Amino acid sequence: MLNIPQHLLEQVDGIVFREETDRTVVIQEAMQTYESEHRKSNIRLALQQGYMEMAHINLYLASEAFLAEQEAGGTVDRVVSGV
């Protein structure tokens, strides 16, 4: 047994009328959409948390790569110039 406020039931009935369907179909579709959006939201939150947790590691790796690229660039410049 579901208790649905009158104003929501009237909106459902409007959809039922426009789409020539029944309440069960409209409510099932609404629940499926809600569940899908809720799942997507949870995935986004988990990804955001993971990226935040990995931020310090990624920053460290990027700074290490930057230093290695700088050293390699200097070596190439010396080889090309013959020094």
PDB file of C-alpha atoms in Angstrom:
ATOM      1  CA  MET A   1       0.000   0.000   0.000  1.00  0.00           C
ATOM      2  CA  LEU A   2       1.363   3.398  -1.016  1.00  0.00           C
ATOM      3  CA  ASN A   3       0.319   6.750   0.343  1.00  0.00           C
ATOM      4  CA  ILE A   4       0.673   9.377  -2.366  1.00  0.00           C
ATOM      5  CA  PRO A   5      -0.217  13.033  -1.734  1.00  0.00           C
ATOM      6  CA  GLN A   6      -3.246  14.196  -3.691  1.00  0.00           C
ATOM      7  CA  HIS A   7      -1.316  16.761  -5.767  1.00  0.00           C
ATOM      8  CA  LEU A   8       1.149  14.077  -6.934  1.00  0.00           C
ATOM      9  CA  LEU A   9      -1.656  11.684  -7.730  1.00  0.00           C
ATOM     10  CA  GLU A  10      -3.285  14.401  -9.839  1.00  0.00           C
ATOM     11  CA  GLN A  11      -0.015  14.870 -11.734  1.00  0.00           C
ATOM     12  CA  VAL A  12       0.222  11.117 -12.312  1.00  0.00           C
ATOM     13  CA  ASP A  13      -3.356  11.075 -13.549  1.00  0.00           C
ATOM     14  CA  GLY A  14      -2.530  13.913 -15.958  1.00  0.00           C
ATOM     15  CA  ILE A  15       0.347  11.870 -17.386  1.00  0.00           C
ATOM     16  CA  VAL A  16      -1.898   8.797 -17.566  1.00  0.00           C
ATOM     17  CA  PHE A  17      -4.438  10.784 -19.565  1.00  0.00           C
ATOM     18  CA  ARG A  18      -1.910  12.385 -21.946  1.00  0.00           C
ATOM     19  CA  GLU A  19       0.037   9.194 -22.595  1.00  0.00           C
ATOM     20  CA  GLU A  20      -3.029   6.951 -22.610  1.00  0.00           C
ATOM     21  CA  THR A  21      -1.526   4.516 -20.131  1.00  0.00           C
ATOM     22  CA  ASP A  22      -2.239   3.571 -16.530  1.00  0.00           C
ATOM     23  CA  ARG A  23      -0.976   4.608 -13.114  1.00  0.00           C
ATOM     24  CA  THR A  24       1.059   1.441 -12.649  1.00  0.00           C
ATOM     25  CA  VAL A  25       3.129   2.101 -15.777  1.00  0.00           C
ATOM     26  CA  VAL A  26       3.719   5.754 -14.872  1.00  0.00           C
ATOM     27  CA  ILE A  27       4.765   4.934 -11.312  1.00  0.00           C
ATOM     28  CA  GLN A  28       7.008   2.049 -12.441  1.00  0.00           C
ATOM     29  CA  GLU A  29       8.759   4.312 -14.958  1.00  0.00           C
ATOM     30  CA  ALA A  30       9.166   7.039 -12.333  1.00  0.00           C
ATOM     31  CA  MET A  31      10.693   4.569  -9.876  1.00  0.00           C
ATOM     32  CA  GLN A  32      13.044   3.171 -12.532  1.00  0.00           C
ATOM     33  CA  THR A  33      14.161   6.691 -13.446  1.00  0.00           C
ATOM     34  CA  TYR A  34      14.681   7.564  -9.780  1.00  0.00           C
ATOM     35  CA  GLU A  35      16.729   4.404  -9.181  1.00  0.00           C
ATOM     36  CA  SER A  36      18.846   5.017 -12.284  1.00  0.00           C
ATOM     37  CA  GLU A  37      19.555   8.639 -11.333  1.00  0.00           C
ATOM     38  CA  HIS A  38      20.307   7.630  -7.744  1.00  0.00           C
ATOM     39  CA  ARG A  39      22.813   5.025  -8.973  1.00  0.00           C
ATOM     40  CA  LYS A  40      24.478   7.584 -11.270  1.00  0.00           C
ATOM     41  CA  SER A  41      24.714  10.053  -8.398  1.00  0.00           C
ATOM     42  CA  ASN A  42      26.368   7.440  -6.175  1.00  0.00           C
ATOM     43  CA  ILE A  43      28.893   6.627  -8.909  1.00  0.00           C
ATOM     44  CA  ARG A  44      29.706  10.331  -9.362  1.00  0.00           C
ATOM     45  CA  LEU A  45      30.242  10.732  -5.621  1.00  0.00           C
ATOM     46  CA  ALA A  46      32.492   7.660  -5.479  1.00  0.00           C
ATOM     47  CA  LEU A  47      34.543   8.929  -8.426  1.00  0.00           C
ATOM     48  CA  GLN A  48      34.839  12.375  -6.875  1.00  0.00           C
ATOM     49  CA  GLN A  49      36.006  10.879  -3.586  1.00  0.00           C
ATOM     50  CA  GLY A  50      38.508   8.648  -5.393  1.00  0.00           C
ATOM     51  CA  TYR A  51      39.936  11.549  -7.375  1.00  0.00           C
ATOM     52  CA  MET A  52      40.283  13.615  -4.204  1.00  0.00           C
ATOM     53  CA  GLU A  53      42.041  10.749  -2.430  1.00  0.00           C
ATOM     54  CA  MET A  54      44.434  10.282  -5.357  1.00  0.00           C
ATOM     55  CA  ALA A  55      45.139  13.996  -5.857  1.00  0.00           C
ATOM     56  CA  HIS A  56      48.303  14.076  -3.752  1.00  0.00           C
ATOM     57  CA  ILE A  57      49.717  11.001  -5.510  1.00  0.00           C
ATOM     58  CA  ASN A  58      48.919  12.442  -8.932  1.00  0.00           C
ATOM     59  CA  LEU A  59      50.533  15.761  -8.009  1.00  0.00           C
ATOM     60  CA  TYR A  60      53.671  13.966  -6.829  1.00  0.00           C
ATOM     61  CA  LEU A  61      53.876  11.904 -10.037  1.00  0.00           C
ATOM     62  CA  ALA A  62      53.340  14.989 -12.187  1.00  0.00           C
ATOM     63  CA  SER A  63      56.103  16.895 -10.409  1.00  0.00           C
ATOM     64  CA  GLU A  64      58.480  13.928 -10.769  1.00  0.00           C
ATOM     65  CA  ALA A  65      57.689  13.692 -14.481  1.00  0.00           C
ATOM     66  CA  PHE A  66      58.237  17.435 -14.870  1.00  0.00           C
ATOM     67  CA  LEU A  67      61.717  17.204 -13.344  1.00  0.00           C
ATOM     68  CA  ALA A  68      62.590  14.214 -15.542  1.00  0.00           C
ATOM     69  CA  GLU A  69      61.423  16.096 -18.645  1.00  0.00           C
ATOM     70  CA  GLN A  70      63.500  19.126 -17.665  1.00  0.00           C
ATOM     71  CA  GLU A  71      66.603  16.963 -17.235  1.00  0.00           C
ATOM     72  CA  ALA A  72      65.991  15.184 -20.536  1.00  0.00           C
ATOM     73  CA  GLY A  73      65.503  18.514 -22.307  1.00  0.00           C
ATOM     74  CA  GLY A  74      68.816  19.784 -20.961  1.00  0.00           C
ATOM     75  CA  THR A  75      70.578  16.617 -22.110  1.00  0.00           C
ATOM     76  CA  VAL A  76      69.133  16.937 -25.613  1.00  0.00           C
ATOM     77  CA  ASP A  77      70.175  20.598 -25.782  1.00  0.00           C
ATOM     78  CA  ARG A  78      73.752  19.710 -24.787  1.00  0.00           C
ATOM     79  CA  VAL A  79      73.948  16.843 -27.300  1.00  0.00           C
ATOM     80  CA  VAL A  80      72.598  18.993 -30.123  1.00  0.00           C
ATOM     81  CA  SER A  81      74.924  21.908 -29.316  1.00  0.00           C
ATOM     82  CA  GLY A  82      77.915  19.577 -28.927  1.00  0.00           C
ATOM     83  CA  VAL A  83      78.662  20.503 -25.321  1.00  0.00           C
TER      84      VAL A  83
END
